[in-house]
XYZ file of C-alpha atoms in Angstrom:
335
model
C 106.961 193.264 344.723
C 106.722 189.469 345.021
C 106.475 187.693 341.675
C 104.009 184.809 341.873
C 103.476 181.832 339.582
C 100.482 179.510 339.791
C 101.160 175.948 338.676
C 97.882 174.280 337.773
C 95.956 177.506 337.407
C 92.938 176.134 335.540
C 91.035 174.681 338.527
C 88.929 176.141 341.317
C 91.906 176.883 343.562
C 93.733 178.486 340.637
C 90.829 180.838 340.022
C 90.516 181.632 343.730
C 94.250 182.347 343.956
C 94.035 184.722 340.994
C 91.066 186.512 342.565
C 92.930 187.058 345.834
C 96.262 188.041 344.294
C 94.696 190.625 341.987
C 93.946 192.711 345.084
C 97.305 192.048 346.789
C 99.341 195.257 346.887
C 102.727 193.528 347.219
C 102.285 190.581 344.832
C 102.272 190.368 341.048
C 101.060 187.402 339.028
C 103.763 186.712 336.454
C 103.232 183.155 335.190
C 100.216 180.813 335.003
C 100.466 177.209 333.869
C 98.204 174.228 333.220
C 97.974 171.131 331.055
C 98.060 172.004 327.327
C 94.369 171.183 326.866
C 93.457 173.553 329.733
C 95.470 176.544 328.536
C 94.267 179.809 327.044
C 93.385 183.333 328.066
C 92.402 183.603 331.731
C 89.298 185.613 330.825
C 88.144 182.811 328.500
C 88.694 180.037 331.035
C 87.336 182.100 333.935
C 84.873 184.678 332.565
C 84.692 186.408 335.957
C 88.051 187.984 335.091
C 86.942 189.395 331.736
C 88.042 192.998 331.462
C 90.154 192.664 334.630
C 92.990 190.286 333.807
C 94.282 189.292 330.377
C 97.216 186.961 331.140
C 97.510 183.651 329.317
C 97.587 180.269 331.031
C 100.259 178.260 329.234
C 102.106 174.937 329.495
C 104.853 174.903 332.108
C 108.333 175.798 330.850
C 110.817 175.465 333.711
C 113.500 177.507 331.937
C 111.053 180.362 331.511
C 109.667 180.073 335.022
C 112.978 180.290 336.866
C 113.441 183.923 335.907
C 109.827 184.988 336.294
C 108.781 184.143 339.850
C 109.877 184.220 343.476
C 107.212 181.825 344.691
C 104.975 179.188 343.151
C 101.502 178.282 344.341
C 101.379 174.653 343.292
C 97.686 173.886 342.708
C 98.254 170.368 341.418
C 96.451 167.181 342.495
C 97.740 164.748 345.081
C 100.290 162.306 343.585
C 101.063 164.748 340.759
C 102.522 167.600 342.771
C 105.577 165.703 344.038
C 106.767 165.365 340.447
C 106.977 169.153 340.116
C 107.885 170.499 343.552
C 111.558 169.385 343.464
C 112.011 171.116 340.106
C 110.435 174.308 341.407
C 112.693 174.290 344.470
C 115.763 173.586 342.319
C 114.806 176.583 340.179
C 115.160 178.753 343.281
C 111.466 179.319 343.964
C 109.726 179.070 347.284
C 106.791 176.679 346.983
C 103.389 176.534 348.655
C 101.946 173.165 347.738
C 98.182 172.591 347.797
C 98.340 168.790 347.570
C 98.739 166.229 350.350
C 102.152 165.179 349.056
C 104.122 167.005 351.766
C 101.647 167.112 354.644
C 102.112 163.691 356.217
C 105.485 163.128 357.873
C 105.070 159.352 358.065
C 105.819 157.983 354.595
C 104.083 154.693 355.374
C 100.847 156.471 356.217
C 101.067 158.591 353.067
C 101.636 155.530 350.894
C 98.740 153.685 352.573
C 96.270 156.431 351.611
C 97.845 157.633 348.350
C 100.687 156.130 346.278
C 104.412 155.477 346.585
C 106.166 158.764 347.342
C 108.941 159.852 344.978
C 110.257 162.902 346.876
C 110.631 161.804 350.487
C 113.625 164.085 351.104
C 111.577 167.274 350.780
C 108.955 166.029 353.239
C 111.593 166.505 355.962
C 111.901 170.194 355.087
C 108.242 171.075 354.540
C 106.530 173.382 357.034
C 102.901 172.540 357.757
C 101.016 175.656 356.710
C 98.325 176.233 359.311
C 99.429 179.697 360.490
C 97.327 180.028 363.633
C 98.928 176.864 365.013
C 102.378 176.606 363.412
C 103.293 180.150 362.399
C 106.901 180.068 363.630
C 107.734 177.059 361.458
C 106.330 178.773 358.367
C 108.477 181.886 358.662
C 111.259 181.744 356.080
C 110.305 178.255 354.857
C 111.180 177.252 351.307
C 108.407 174.661 351.092
C 105.029 174.910 352.807
C 102.502 172.093 352.769
C 99.167 173.875 352.617
C 96.729 171.933 354.852
C 93.673 170.138 353.609
C 90.331 171.879 353.895
C 88.737 169.393 356.304
C 91.825 169.272 358.582
C 91.898 173.079 358.723
C 88.319 173.342 359.975
C 88.629 170.412 362.361
C 91.988 171.417 363.855
C 90.991 175.013 364.481
C 87.792 173.800 366.170
C 89.647 171.790 368.837
C 93.170 173.255 369.051
C 92.586 175.093 372.373
C 91.230 171.923 373.993
C 94.214 169.857 372.873
C 96.809 172.451 373.856
C 95.287 172.757 377.335
C 94.971 168.968 377.779
C 91.244 169.295 378.446
C 89.915 166.320 376.468
C 90.445 162.590 376.162
C 92.648 161.811 373.176
C 91.132 158.438 372.219
C 87.564 159.489 371.417
C 87.530 162.592 369.198
C 84.817 162.503 366.523
C 84.800 164.914 363.586
C 81.599 165.093 361.549
C 81.895 167.508 358.606
C 80.048 168.504 355.458
C 81.465 170.255 352.412
C 80.021 171.821 349.311
C 80.294 170.333 345.832
C 83.386 172.374 344.935
C 85.346 170.168 347.336
C 85.399 167.500 344.630
C 87.204 169.765 342.139
C 86.097 170.870 338.697
C 86.316 167.535 336.847
C 82.817 166.352 335.841
C 81.474 163.188 337.460
C 78.117 161.430 337.665
C 77.847 161.758 341.441
C 78.318 165.528 341.295
C 76.186 166.076 338.186
C 73.546 168.690 339.062
C 70.459 166.394 339.005
C 72.233 163.994 341.371
C 73.709 166.630 343.653
C 70.725 168.975 343.896
C 68.515 168.351 346.949
C 70.852 165.558 347.985
C 73.185 164.917 350.897
C 75.460 161.931 351.418
C 78.367 160.533 353.383
C 81.506 159.190 351.728
C 84.968 157.884 352.607
C 83.584 155.935 355.555
C 86.492 154.958 357.790
C 89.156 155.578 355.169
C 89.096 159.218 354.097
C 92.626 160.434 353.328
C 92.228 163.509 355.540
C 91.785 161.401 358.691
C 95.525 160.778 359.255
C 96.225 164.451 358.576
C 93.728 165.495 361.266
C 95.303 162.989 363.652
C 98.796 164.303 362.916
C 97.823 167.912 363.667
C 95.887 166.906 366.781
C 98.783 164.800 368.067
C 101.225 167.656 367.520
C 98.977 169.978 369.501
C 98.382 167.509 372.321
C 101.938 166.240 372.555
C 100.653 162.659 372.430
C 98.840 160.386 370.011
C 95.265 161.427 369.301
C 92.750 159.075 367.703
C 90.144 160.719 365.491
C 87.062 159.228 363.877
C 86.436 161.441 360.850
C 83.284 161.263 358.756
C 82.866 163.632 355.777
C 79.656 164.414 353.879
C 78.717 166.438 350.804
C 75.786 168.838 350.655
C 74.042 170.629 347.757
C 75.847 173.963 348.011
C 78.842 175.378 346.161
C 81.423 176.135 348.815
C 82.126 175.889 352.508
C 82.788 173.330 355.241
C 80.858 173.007 358.475
C 82.615 170.809 361.037
C 81.097 169.474 364.243
C 83.684 167.990 366.605
C 82.652 165.891 369.619
C 85.111 165.502 372.519
C 85.071 163.848 375.943
C 86.239 166.414 378.515
C 88.462 165.381 381.402
C 86.261 167.452 383.687
C 83.083 169.468 383.399
C 83.401 172.978 381.996
C 80.899 175.782 381.546
C 80.019 177.426 378.264
C 81.458 180.691 379.529
C 84.757 178.979 380.336
C 84.922 177.558 376.826
C 84.209 180.894 375.173
C 86.874 182.501 377.368
C 89.382 179.744 376.551
C 88.848 180.073 372.811
C 88.839 183.858 372.942
C 92.187 183.878 374.761
C 93.713 181.201 372.519
C 92.812 183.003 369.290
C 93.300 186.517 370.606
C 94.918 188.653 367.901
C 94.273 186.126 365.123
C 92.670 188.209 362.354
C 90.951 185.299 360.614
C 89.471 183.494 363.625
C 86.188 184.665 365.117
C 84.850 182.959 368.259
C 81.057 183.121 368.060
C 78.210 183.008 370.574
C 76.123 180.705 368.345
C 76.795 177.874 365.889
C 78.341 179.221 362.656
C 77.055 178.963 359.085
C 78.985 178.430 355.858
C 77.323 181.420 354.184
C 78.793 183.721 356.803
C 82.361 182.832 355.790
C 81.871 182.328 352.031
C 84.518 184.108 349.990
C 86.583 184.960 353.083
C 89.671 183.575 354.802
C 87.782 183.513 358.098
C 86.997 180.643 360.424
C 83.980 180.995 362.701
C 84.104 178.778 365.810
C 81.550 178.043 368.521
C 82.402 175.684 371.424
C 79.769 174.480 373.878
C 79.189 171.885 376.605
C 76.294 169.492 375.945
C 75.300 166.406 377.992
C 78.791 165.751 379.261
C 80.490 166.396 375.929
C 82.327 169.369 374.478
C 80.985 170.073 371.007
C 82.906 172.546 368.872
C 81.591 173.864 365.562
C 83.641 175.571 362.865
C 82.824 177.028 359.453
C 85.299 177.893 356.704
C 85.248 178.444 352.968
C 86.952 175.337 351.581
C 88.385 177.265 348.621
C 89.751 180.171 350.694
C 90.752 179.297 354.267
C 90.741 175.667 353.119
C 93.031 176.320 350.141
C 93.942 179.511 348.256
C 93.428 182.061 351.020
C 95.491 180.049 353.461
C 98.192 179.720 350.792
C 98.366 183.497 350.388
C 98.407 183.856 354.175
C 101.390 181.486 354.217
C 103.046 183.438 351.406
C 102.674 186.643 353.392
C 104.328 185.016 356.398
C 107.222 183.626 354.345
C 107.978 187.029 352.857
C 107.447 188.892 356.143
C 104.423 190.835 354.892
C 101.304 191.848 356.776
C 99.497 188.534 357.167
C 96.140 189.913 356.080
C 97.445 191.428 352.840
C 95.174 190.557 349.919
C 92.791 188.753 352.247
C 90.837 191.576 353.908
């Protein structure tokens, strides 16, 4: 039985991780931590667990943790996580980090979009945790950088095209919309219900921090630099990401060829479904699935993907990575 700790368990991804792990037959939640003001009984903080799970969320005690867990799901914010990950690794735990602190290999790019990095050494050893694309690097890793939600949806939508060198690499456009949970559980005016309800808006124009992450994944897949224009939006729904990716093909392809390409590329992947029609976020809500539909329109390849930002975009993917690290059935706890 794998003993699992969740660091930063009081947020949306903490709750989603608890939900998934409660049905995992080979994992046991042993330690939950959060800031002192966010601690208490799980069933009080997350009433959906009332009568199901009575563990306390408590302040982090590294001495206590080192003997209680084999792996830590580090659900801390960007810029904060790198202050804890080295301590968790030194305590002998494997770490799956939800923040961006170990995703970007280029320190200069990280520091341009975030802050000065204080743990550059561990970036060199972090496996990028998108299993369908980088599974072999995840196996046996001590530190996994769980991908961002937008990069997950975008990368899965175009990975076959990049691997097969079918598209121009200087003109990829990713247009994506997420639900309100993508902003986290801290209250803000913009995401207050009267402002969010029946509303829809773009943000991060030209400078969203997930853009370099999408470019890094795409470049790795293509074997050359890929330039991506990424534009995120927020819609008035709780969870999910719908991505629409526009690509310039090197030659004309038919819709049947695209469906065949994607079907072959993702053959045997339990969480990827290649669809015959554009996907919808409701169809993947609460699951670790990614629905993808590629098509050829007016000289462009347009590929759509839908994921749940809290599951395949965060906690579900983390558990998938955990299963790979510990050589378990990849779907365990997730189907």
